[in-house]
Every structure is written in C-alpha cells, then in structure tokens.
PDB file of C-alpha atoms in Angstrom:
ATOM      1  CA  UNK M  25       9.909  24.871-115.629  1.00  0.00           C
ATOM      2  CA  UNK M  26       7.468  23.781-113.092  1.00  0.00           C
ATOM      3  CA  UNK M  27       7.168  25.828-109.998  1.00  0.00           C
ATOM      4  CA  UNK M  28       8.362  29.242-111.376  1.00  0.00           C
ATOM      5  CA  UNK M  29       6.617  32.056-112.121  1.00  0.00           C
ATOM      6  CA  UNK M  30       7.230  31.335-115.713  1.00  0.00           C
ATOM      7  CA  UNK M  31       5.559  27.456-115.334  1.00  0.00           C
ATOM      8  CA  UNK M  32       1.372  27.583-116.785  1.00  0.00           C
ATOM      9  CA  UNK M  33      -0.987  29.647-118.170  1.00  0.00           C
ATOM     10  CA  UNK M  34      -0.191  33.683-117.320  1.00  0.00           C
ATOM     11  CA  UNK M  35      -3.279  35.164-115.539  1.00  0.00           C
ATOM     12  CA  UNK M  36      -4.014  31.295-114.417  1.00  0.00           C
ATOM     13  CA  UNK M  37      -7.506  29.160-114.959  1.00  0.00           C
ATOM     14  CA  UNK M  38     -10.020  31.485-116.543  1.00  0.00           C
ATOM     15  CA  UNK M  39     -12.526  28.313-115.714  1.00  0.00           C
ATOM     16  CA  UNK M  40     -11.420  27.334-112.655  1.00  0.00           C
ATOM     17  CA  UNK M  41     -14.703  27.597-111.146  1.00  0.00           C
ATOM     18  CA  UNK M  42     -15.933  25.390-113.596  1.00  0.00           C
ATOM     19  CA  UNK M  43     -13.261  22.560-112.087  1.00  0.00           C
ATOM     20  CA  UNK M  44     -14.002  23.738-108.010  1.00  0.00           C
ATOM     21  CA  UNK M  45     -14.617  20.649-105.888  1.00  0.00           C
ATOM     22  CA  UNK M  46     -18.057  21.433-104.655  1.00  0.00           C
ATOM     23  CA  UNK M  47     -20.096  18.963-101.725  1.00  0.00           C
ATOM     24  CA  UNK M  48     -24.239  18.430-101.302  1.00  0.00           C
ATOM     25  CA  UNK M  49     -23.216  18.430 -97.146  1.00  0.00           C
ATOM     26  CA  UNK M  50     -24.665  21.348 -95.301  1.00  0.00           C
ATOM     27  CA  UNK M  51     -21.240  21.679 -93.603  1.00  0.00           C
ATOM     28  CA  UNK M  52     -17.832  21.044 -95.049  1.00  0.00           C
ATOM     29  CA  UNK M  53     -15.745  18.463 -93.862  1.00  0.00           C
ATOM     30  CA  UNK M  54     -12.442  20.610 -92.821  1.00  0.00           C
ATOM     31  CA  UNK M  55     -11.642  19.478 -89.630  1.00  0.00           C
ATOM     32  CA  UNK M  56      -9.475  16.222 -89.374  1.00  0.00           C
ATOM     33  CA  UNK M  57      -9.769  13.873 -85.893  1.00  0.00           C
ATOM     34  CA  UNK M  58      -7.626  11.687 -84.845  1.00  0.00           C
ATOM     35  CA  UNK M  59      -7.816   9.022 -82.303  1.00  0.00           C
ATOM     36  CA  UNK M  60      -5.547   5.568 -81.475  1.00  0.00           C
ATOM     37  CA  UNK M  61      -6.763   2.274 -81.865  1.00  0.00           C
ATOM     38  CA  UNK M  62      -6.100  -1.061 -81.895  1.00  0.00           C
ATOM     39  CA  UNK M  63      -4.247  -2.437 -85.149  1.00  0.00           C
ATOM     40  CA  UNK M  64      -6.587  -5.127 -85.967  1.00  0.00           C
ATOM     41  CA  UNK M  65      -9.783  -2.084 -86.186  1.00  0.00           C
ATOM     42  CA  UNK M  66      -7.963  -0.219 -88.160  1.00  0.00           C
ATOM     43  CA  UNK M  67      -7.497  -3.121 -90.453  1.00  0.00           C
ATOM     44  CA  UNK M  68     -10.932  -4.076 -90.211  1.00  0.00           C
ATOM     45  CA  UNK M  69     -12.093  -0.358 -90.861  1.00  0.00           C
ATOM     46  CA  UNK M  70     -10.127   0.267 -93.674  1.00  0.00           C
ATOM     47  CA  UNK M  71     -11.077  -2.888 -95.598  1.00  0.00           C
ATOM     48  CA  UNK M  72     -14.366  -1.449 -95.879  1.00  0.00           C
ATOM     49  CA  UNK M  73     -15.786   0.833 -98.995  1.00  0.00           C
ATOM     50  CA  UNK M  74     -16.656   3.465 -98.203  1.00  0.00           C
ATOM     51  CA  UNK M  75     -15.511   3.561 -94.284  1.00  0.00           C
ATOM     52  CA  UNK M  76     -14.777   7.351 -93.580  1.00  0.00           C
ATOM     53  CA  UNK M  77     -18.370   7.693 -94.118  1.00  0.00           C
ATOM     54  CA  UNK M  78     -19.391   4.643 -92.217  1.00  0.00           C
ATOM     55  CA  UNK M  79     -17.193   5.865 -89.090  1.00  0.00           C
ATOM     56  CA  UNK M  80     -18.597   9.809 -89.293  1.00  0.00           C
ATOM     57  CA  UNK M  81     -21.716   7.637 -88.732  1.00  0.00           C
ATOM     58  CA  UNK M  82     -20.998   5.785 -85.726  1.00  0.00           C
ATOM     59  CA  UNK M  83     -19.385   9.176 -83.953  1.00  0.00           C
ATOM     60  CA  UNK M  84     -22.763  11.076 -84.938  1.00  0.00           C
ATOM     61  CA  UNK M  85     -24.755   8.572 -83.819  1.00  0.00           C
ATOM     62  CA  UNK M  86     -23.180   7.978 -80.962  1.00  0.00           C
ATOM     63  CA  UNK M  87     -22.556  11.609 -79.868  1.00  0.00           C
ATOM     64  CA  UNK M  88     -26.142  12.474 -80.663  1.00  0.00           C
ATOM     65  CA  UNK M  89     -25.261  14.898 -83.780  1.00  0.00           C
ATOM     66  CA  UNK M  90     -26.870  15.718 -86.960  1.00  0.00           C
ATOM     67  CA  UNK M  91     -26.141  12.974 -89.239  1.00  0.00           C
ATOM     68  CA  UNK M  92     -25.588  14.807 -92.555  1.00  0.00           C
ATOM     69  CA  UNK M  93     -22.968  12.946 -94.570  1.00  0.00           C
ATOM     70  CA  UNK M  94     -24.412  12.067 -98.008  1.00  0.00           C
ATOM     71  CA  UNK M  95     -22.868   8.953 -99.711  1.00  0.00           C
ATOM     72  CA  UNK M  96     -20.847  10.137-102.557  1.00  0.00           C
ATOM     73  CA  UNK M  97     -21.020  13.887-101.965  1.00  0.00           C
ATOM     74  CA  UNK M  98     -17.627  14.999-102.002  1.00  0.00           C
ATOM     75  CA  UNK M  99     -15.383  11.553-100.366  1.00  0.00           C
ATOM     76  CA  UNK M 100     -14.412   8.751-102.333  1.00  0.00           C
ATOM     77  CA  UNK M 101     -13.530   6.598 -99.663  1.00  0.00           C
ATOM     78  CA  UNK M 102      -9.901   6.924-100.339  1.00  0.00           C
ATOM     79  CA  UNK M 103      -8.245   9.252 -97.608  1.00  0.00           C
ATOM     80  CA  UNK M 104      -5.792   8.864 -96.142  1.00  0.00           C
ATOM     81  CA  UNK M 105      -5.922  10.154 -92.806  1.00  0.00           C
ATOM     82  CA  UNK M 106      -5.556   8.004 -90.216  1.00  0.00           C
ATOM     83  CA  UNK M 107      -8.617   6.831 -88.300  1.00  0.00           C
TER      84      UNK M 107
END
C-alpha cells in the first residue's frame, strides 16, 4: 500500500545517488521570488521557451549580479511558479 511503511524497497534506493538531480550553476536555485504583474506579461512571458531563464536574465542584468544561469543545467522551462 503506498505511503506505509510497508510500501517500496526496505532499506530504500541503494542507487539513489546515481538518480540525484545534480546542476552545472555555481549556486543552486532554492529561493523562489515572487512579484505581480500585469496579465498580458505574464502571458507574453510564459509563451516563451525557455522564460525562467530568460527572466533570471533580465533581474541579473538589471540588478548588476553575476549572470550564471546555464541553459539547460538543471530547468526545463516548465515551472510552475508564478512569475
């Protein structure tokens, strides 16, 4: 039965480590920012492949930080947090 001690393999994943989601960024994304905006932007964002990358962009860029997020490392482009 799922969800009970009695649910999977006893002891767990011997080769979990071999299935650990691992990133090329020299900081991990853990944080999560939110901010409001207009409908139609969000629309417009969203549409785009790719777009949490393209929008950590912008903010570092415009804020003046270290730019660091690799295309493909670790996002697929598919959250869903709300921008």
């Amino acid at each position: 039965m799922p969800g009970t001690h009695n649910s999977g393999r006893p002891g767990g994943n011997p080769e979990l480590a071999k299935y650990h989601y691992t990133t090329d960024r020299s900081e991990p994304l853990t944080e999560n920012l939110n901010i409001k905006v207009p409908r139609s932007w969000k629309a417009v964002v969203r549409a785009e492949k790719g777009w949490p990358d393209r929008v950590r962009r912008a903010i570092a860029a415009e804020f003046e930080l270290e730019d660091n997020p690799q295309p493909g490392a670790g996002g697929t482009g598919e959250e869903t947090e709300e921008a």
